[in-house]
CSV table of C-alpha atoms in Angstrom, one decimal:
chain,number,residue,atom,x,y,z
A,27,MET,CA,-0.5,-0.1,-0.2
A,28,HIS,CA,1.3,3.3,-0.6
A,29,ARG,CA,1.0,7.2,0.2
A,30,TYR,CA,2.0,10.2,0.1
A,31,VAL,CA,3.8,12.4,2.8
A,32,ASP,CA,4.4,16.0,2.5
A,33,VAL,CA,7.7,17.1,4.2
A,34,THR,CA,7.4,20.3,3.2
A,35,PRO,CA,4.6,22.8,2.0
A,36,THR,CA,6.8,22.4,-1.3
A,37,THR,CA,8.0,18.2,-1.7
A,38,ARG,CA,5.7,15.6,-1.0
A,39,LEU,CA,7.2,11.7,-1.2
A,40,TRP,CA,6.2,8.8,-2.5
A,41,THR,CA,5.5,5.5,0.1
A,42,GLU,CA,5.0,2.2,0.3
A,43,GLU,CA,4.7,-0.5,3.1
A,44,HIS,CA,4.7,-4.1,3.1
A,45,GLY,CA,4.2,-6.3,6.1
A,46,ALA,CA,1.8,-7.0,8.8
A,47,PRO,CA,1.3,-3.0,10.0
A,48,ASP,CA,2.2,-4.9,13.7
A,49,ALA,CA,6.0,-6.1,13.1
A,50,PRO,CA,8.7,-4.0,14.2
A,51,PRO,CA,9.0,-1.6,11.6
A,52,LEU,CA,12.0,-0.9,9.2
A,53,LEU,CA,12.5,1.6,7.2
A,54,LEU,CA,14.7,1.2,3.8
A,55,VAL,CA,16.8,4.4,2.9
A,56,MET,CA,18.0,4.2,-1.3
A,57,GLY,CA,20.8,6.3,-2.8
A,58,ALA,CA,21.3,9.4,-4.6
A,59,GLN,CA,19.5,9.8,-6.9
A,60,ALA,CA,17.2,6.6,-6.5
A,61,SER,CA,14.1,5.6,-6.9
A,62,GLY,CA,12.5,3.3,-3.6
A,63,LEU,CA,11.6,0.3,-6.6
A,64,GLY,CA,15.2,-0.2,-6.8
A,65,TRP,CA,14.8,-2.2,-3.2
A,66,PRO,CA,14.0,-5.1,-5.5
A,67,ASP,CA,9.9,-6.3,-4.4
A,68,PRO,CA,11.7,-9.7,-3.8
A,69,PHE,CA,13.9,-8.3,-1.5
A,70,VAL,CA,11.3,-5.9,0.3
A,71,GLU,CA,9.6,-9.1,0.8
A,72,LEU,CA,11.7,-11.2,2.2
A,73,LEU,CA,12.8,-8.7,5.3
A,74,ALA,CA,8.6,-7.9,5.0
A,75,ALA,CA,8.4,-11.2,6.8
A,76,ARG,CA,9.2,-10.4,9.9
A,77,HIS,CA,8.9,-5.8,9.8
A,78,ARG,CA,7.4,-3.3,9.0
A,79,VAL,CA,8.7,-2.2,6.0
A,80,ILE,CA,8.5,1.5,4.5
A,81,ARG,CA,10.6,2.4,1.4
A,82,TYR,CA,10.3,5.6,-0.3
A,83,ASP,CA,11.1,7.2,-2.9
A,84,HIS,CA,13.6,10.8,-1.9
A,85,ARG,CA,13.1,14.1,-3.3
A,86,ASP,CA,13.6,14.2,-6.5
A,87,THR,CA,13.5,10.9,-7.6
A,88,GLY,CA,10.6,8.2,-9.0
A,89,ARG,CA,7.0,10.2,-7.8
A,90,SER,CA,8.4,13.0,-5.4
A,91,THR,CA,8.5,15.7,-6.0
A,92,TRP,CA,11.5,17.2,-8.1
A,93,ALA,CA,11.6,21.0,-7.6
A,94,PHE,CA,15.4,21.4,-6.6
A,95,ASP,CA,15.9,23.8,-9.2
A,96,GLU,CA,13.4,25.9,-7.6
A,97,HIS,CA,13.5,24.9,-3.8
A,98,PRO,CA,17.1,23.5,-3.9
A,99,TYR,CA,17.8,22.1,-0.5
A,100,PRO,CA,21.3,20.6,1.2
A,101,ILE,CA,22.0,16.8,1.4
A,102,THR,CA,21.3,17.2,5.4
A,103,ALA,CA,17.5,17.3,4.9
A,104,LEU,CA,17.2,14.5,3.5
A,105,ALA,CA,17.9,12.9,6.8
A,106,GLU,CA,15.4,14.7,7.9
A,107,ASP,CA,13.0,13.7,5.5
A,108,ALA,CA,13.9,10.2,6.4
A,109,VAL,CA,12.4,11.8,10.3
A,110,ALA,CA,9.6,12.7,8.0
A,111,VAL,CA,8.3,9.1,7.0
A,112,LEU,CA,8.3,8.3,10.7
A,113,ASP,CA,6.6,10.7,11.7
A,114,ALA,CA,3.5,9.7,8.9
A,115,TYR,CA,3.8,6.2,9.7
A,116,GLY,CA,2.8,7.3,13.2
A,117,ILE,CA,6.1,4.9,14.0
A,118,GLU,CA,8.3,6.2,17.3
A,119,ARG,CA,11.5,4.5,16.7
A,120,ALA,CA,12.0,2.1,14.4
A,121,HIS,CA,15.3,-0.3,12.2
A,122,VAL,CA,16.6,1.5,9.7
A,123,VAL,CA,19.0,-0.1,6.7
A,124,GLY,CA,20.9,3.0,3.9
A,125,LEU,CA,22.6,2.1,1.2
A,126,SER,CA,25.2,4.4,-0.6
A,127,LEU,CA,24.0,8.2,0.5
A,128,GLY,CA,21.9,6.5,2.7
A,129,GLY,CA,24.0,4.5,4.4
A,130,MET,CA,24.8,7.6,5.2
A,131,LEU,CA,22.0,9.8,5.6
A,132,THR,CA,21.9,6.6,8.8
A,133,GLN,CA,24.2,7.8,10.2
A,134,LEU,CA,22.9,11.0,10.2
A,135,LEU,CA,20.3,9.7,11.6
A,136,LEU,CA,22.5,7.3,13.9
A,137,ALA,CA,24.0,10.6,15.5
A,138,ASP,CA,21.0,13.6,14.7
A,139,HIS,CA,17.9,11.0,16.6
A,140,PRO,CA,19.1,8.4,17.9
A,141,GLU,CA,16.3,8.4,19.5
A,142,ARG,CA,14.3,7.3,16.9
A,143,LEU,CA,16.2,4.4,15.9
A,144,LEU,CA,15.6,0.5,16.9
A,145,SER,CA,18.5,-0.5,14.9
A,146,ALA,CA,21.0,0.8,12.1
A,147,THR,CA,22.2,-1.0,9.2
A,148,VAL,CA,25.1,0.9,7.4
A,149,MET,CA,25.8,-0.3,3.7
A,150,GLY,CA,27.9,0.7,0.7
A,151,ALA,CA,29.3,4.0,2.6
A,152,GLY,CA,31.6,6.3,3.4
A,153,ALA,CA,32.4,6.8,7.4
A,154,LEU,CA,30.6,10.2,8.1
A,155,SER,CA,34.3,11.0,10.4
A,156,GLU,CA,37.3,12.6,10.6
A,157,THR,CA,38.5,9.7,12.9
A,158,PRO,CA,41.5,8.6,10.4
A,159,TYR,CA,41.4,4.6,9.3
A,160,GLU,CA,44.2,3.2,11.5
A,161,GLY,CA,44.6,0.6,9.5
A,162,GLY,CA,46.2,3.6,6.9
A,163,GLU,CA,45.2,5.3,3.8
A,164,LEU,CA,41.7,4.8,2.5
A,165,PRO,CA,41.4,3.7,-0.7
A,166,GLY,CA,39.5,6.3,-3.3
A,167,ILE,CA,36.7,5.2,-6.1
A,168,ASP,CA,37.5,2.5,-8.7
A,169,PRO,CA,38.4,4.4,-11.9
A,170,LYS,CA,35.8,3.0,-13.8
A,171,VAL,CA,33.4,4.0,-11.5
A,172,LEU,CA,34.6,7.7,-11.2
A,173,GLU,CA,35.2,7.8,-15.8
A,174,LEU,CA,31.3,6.5,-16.0
A,175,TRP,CA,30.4,9.5,-13.6
A,176,GLY,CA,32.3,11.7,-15.0
A,177,ARG,CA,31.0,11.3,-18.8
A,178,PRO,CA,28.2,13.8,-20.0
A,179,VAL,CA,24.5,12.6,-20.3
A,180,PRO,CA,22.1,13.8,-23.2
A,181,ASP,CA,19.5,15.9,-22.7
A,182,ASP,CA,17.2,13.0,-25.6
A,183,LEU,CA,18.1,9.6,-25.0
A,184,THR,CA,15.3,7.7,-25.9
A,185,LEU,CA,13.8,5.1,-23.9
A,186,GLU,CA,15.9,2.0,-25.3
A,187,GLN,CA,19.1,4.3,-24.5
A,188,GLU,CA,18.6,5.9,-21.5
A,189,LEU,CA,17.8,2.1,-20.7
A,190,ASP,CA,21.4,0.8,-22.4
A,191,ARG,CA,23.6,3.9,-20.2
A,192,ARG,CA,21.5,2.5,-16.5
A,193,VAL,CA,22.6,-1.1,-17.2
A,194,GLU,CA,26.1,-0.6,-18.1
A,195,HIS,CA,26.2,2.2,-14.2
A,196,TRP,CA,24.9,-1.2,-12.5
A,197,ARG,CA,27.5,-3.4,-14.6
A,198,VAL,CA,30.4,-1.2,-13.4
A,199,LEU,CA,28.3,-0.6,-10.0
A,200,HIS,CA,27.8,-4.6,-9.6
A,201,GLY,CA,31.7,-5.5,-9.1
A,202,ASP,CA,33.6,-8.3,-10.7
A,203,LEU,CA,33.1,-11.2,-7.9
A,204,LEU,CA,29.3,-12.0,-8.9
A,205,PRO,CA,28.3,-12.8,-12.5
A,206,PHE,CA,26.2,-9.8,-14.2
A,207,ASP,CA,22.9,-10.3,-15.7
A,208,PRO,CA,21.9,-7.6,-17.7
A,209,ALA,CA,18.4,-8.8,-18.4
A,210,TYR,CA,18.0,-8.3,-14.5
A,211,ALA,CA,19.6,-5.0,-14.8
A,212,ARG,CA,17.3,-3.5,-17.0
A,213,ALA,CA,13.5,-5.2,-16.4
A,214,LEU,CA,14.1,-3.2,-12.8
A,215,GLU,CA,14.8,-0.3,-14.8
A,216,ALA,CA,12.4,-0.2,-16.9
A,217,ALA,CA,10.3,-0.9,-13.7
A,218,ILE,CA,11.2,1.9,-11.9
A,219,ILE,CA,11.5,3.8,-15.1
A,220,GLU,CA,7.7,3.0,-15.5
A,221,HIS,CA,7.6,4.0,-11.9
A,222,THR,CA,8.6,7.0,-13.0
A,223,GLY,CA,6.2,8.3,-15.9
A,224,HIS,CA,9.1,9.7,-17.6
A,225,HIS,CA,13.0,8.5,-17.9
A,226,ARG,CA,15.0,11.5,-17.4
A,227,VAL,CA,18.2,12.2,-16.0
A,228,ASN,CA,18.1,13.4,-11.7
A,229,THR,CA,21.4,15.7,-11.5
A,230,ALA,CA,19.7,16.9,-8.3
A,231,HIS,CA,21.2,14.6,-5.4
A,232,GLY,CA,24.8,15.2,-6.7
A,233,ARG,CA,24.3,19.4,-7.4
A,234,ALA,CA,23.3,19.5,-3.3
A,235,ASP,CA,25.1,21.2,-0.5
A,236,SER,CA,27.1,18.3,1.2
A,237,ASP,CA,28.1,20.2,3.7
A,238,GLY,CA,27.8,20.0,7.3
A,239,MET,CA,28.0,16.2,7.3
A,240,LEU,CA,30.3,15.1,9.7
A,241,ARG,CA,29.8,13.5,12.7
A,242,THR,CA,32.2,12.4,14.4
A,243,ARG,CA,31.5,12.8,18.1
A,244,GLN,CA,28.3,11.9,17.4
A,245,LEU,CA,29.1,8.3,16.1
A,246,ALA,CA,31.7,8.1,18.7
A,247,GLU,CA,29.7,8.5,21.4
A,248,ASN,CA,26.6,6.4,19.5
A,249,THR,CA,24.3,3.0,21.5
A,250,VAL,CA,21.8,2.3,18.4
A,251,PRO,CA,23.4,-1.4,17.8
A,252,THR,CA,24.6,-1.1,14.3
A,253,LEU,CA,25.7,-3.7,11.6
A,254,VAL,CA,28.0,-2.2,8.7
A,255,THR,CA,28.3,-4.7,5.4
A,256,ASP,CA,31.8,-5.6,4.5
A,257,ALA,CA,31.0,-5.8,0.4
A,258,PRO,CA,34.1,-7.0,-1.3
A,259,ALA,CA,33.1,-6.2,-5.0
A,260,GLU,CA,32.5,-3.2,-3.7
A,261,PRO,CA,33.8,0.1,-6.0
A,262,VAL,CA,32.5,3.0,-4.7
A,263,PHE,CA,33.4,2.8,-1.4
A,264,PRO,CA,36.0,-0.5,-1.2
A,265,PRO,CA,37.6,-2.2,1.3
A,266,PRO,CA,38.4,-1.4,3.9
A,267,HIS,CA,36.4,1.6,4.2
A,268,PRO,CA,33.8,-0.9,6.2
A,269,ARG,CA,36.5,-1.4,8.8
A,270,HIS,CA,36.6,2.0,9.4
A,271,LEU,CA,33.3,2.3,9.5
A,272,VAL,CA,33.1,-0.2,13.1
A,273,GLN,CA,35.6,1.4,14.4
A,274,VAL,CA,34.3,5.7,14.5
A,275,ILE,CA,30.8,4.6,14.9
A,276,LYS,CA,30.5,3.3,18.8
A,277,GLY,CA,29.4,-0.4,19.1
A,278,ALA,CA,29.5,-1.7,15.0
A,279,ARG,CA,30.0,-4.7,14.1
A,280,LEU,CA,30.5,-6.3,10.6
A,281,VAL,CA,29.1,-8.7,8.4
A,282,GLU,CA,30.3,-10.1,5.0
A,283,ILE,CA,27.7,-10.2,2.8
A,284,PRO,CA,29.8,-12.8,0.1
A,285,GLY,CA,30.5,-11.4,-3.5
A,286,MET,CA,28.9,-8.3,-3.0
A,287,GLY,CA,29.7,-5.2,-4.5
A,288,HIS,CA,27.5,-1.6,-4.7
A,289,ALA,CA,23.9,-2.7,-6.3
A,290,LEU,CA,21.0,-5.7,-4.7
A,291,PRO,CA,21.3,-8.5,-7.7
A,292,PRO,CA,19.5,-11.8,-6.9
A,293,GLU,CA,22.4,-13.2,-5.2
A,294,VAL,CA,22.9,-11.6,-2.4
A,295,TRP,CA,19.2,-11.2,-1.6
A,296,GLU,CA,19.6,-14.8,1.0
A,297,PRO,CA,22.6,-13.5,2.6
A,298,LEU,CA,21.6,-9.8,3.0
A,299,THR,CA,18.7,-10.2,4.6
A,300,LYS,CA,19.5,-12.9,7.2
A,301,ALA,CA,22.4,-11.0,8.2
A,302,ILE,CA,19.6,-8.2,9.0
A,303,LEU,CA,17.5,-9.8,10.3
A,304,GLU,CA,19.5,-12.0,12.5
A,305,HIS,CA,20.9,-8.2,13.9
A,306,THR,CA,17.4,-6.8,14.0
A,307,ALA,CA,16.3,-9.5,16.1
A,308,SER,CA,19.2,-9.0,18.1
C-alpha cells in the first residue's frame, strides 16, 4: 500500500508499506538519485516476513516531488525526510537500513536522532567522521566508476538509450565477483521508469550542498546497535572502508556479504536479509 507524505510545503514524498502493520517497523533508505524501487520487490518481501517495511522515493526521484531548481536543499535535508516519513506513519522508533548515500543518511540519523532508531544497518557508504583509519590510507573510488560518472549525459536520450546507460552503470557498480545479469538490471530500471513516469536523468543529489555532514563525536558516542556490511566487490567505498565505519561508530559490528558490490543482485538477497534479520532480532 502506498501513500504520499508532505515533508515541506513544496515537497511530497511517495512511500510504500509492506508486511504486517503490527510488526517491528523497518525503514529502507536508498542511495543518491535512486527511487525506493531500487530496493527489489523480492528483497523487500523477505524483510517483510518479519517487519513492517517502508520504502520511499527521495526528493527528485520516482514519484516524489522533482523541484530542486526551484527549491534547492542540502543533503542533510534528506535525513530529515526519513524522520518525516516515520512521523507520517506514526512510528516512534524503527530499524533503519541504508545503502550508499542512504548509508550516510543512516549515520546522520544515528548522530542526530538516535531516539528514533531501534537499530541501524549501513551498507556501501563512507564514514561521516574525521577520525583516520587505523589501518592507513583508505582507497578511493574505482577509476572505472569515476570514468563512468564523468561522462556527459545527453538530455535527449530515447527510452532504450537511457536503459542502456543505466544497465552499464549497474554493470560497473555490480563489481566483478558475481556474474552480472544485464536482463535483470534492465527489467529493474524499466520498472523504475514506469513507476516514475519518465526517463529524465536526475542530477539533483549531485548538485545538493553536502556541507555539514561530519558527525565524528556523535558517531564515537553511538548507543544504537549498528551493523556494517562488508562488500568485497564494492567499487565506490571499497574495503577497508567498512572496517573504518566499525572503527568510528561505537559498538558497530561487521558482517561480510560474499560477492557483493554496490548493488543488490538476487545472489545477495538471502545472505543480506539473513544478516539484517539476525541484527534486528538481537
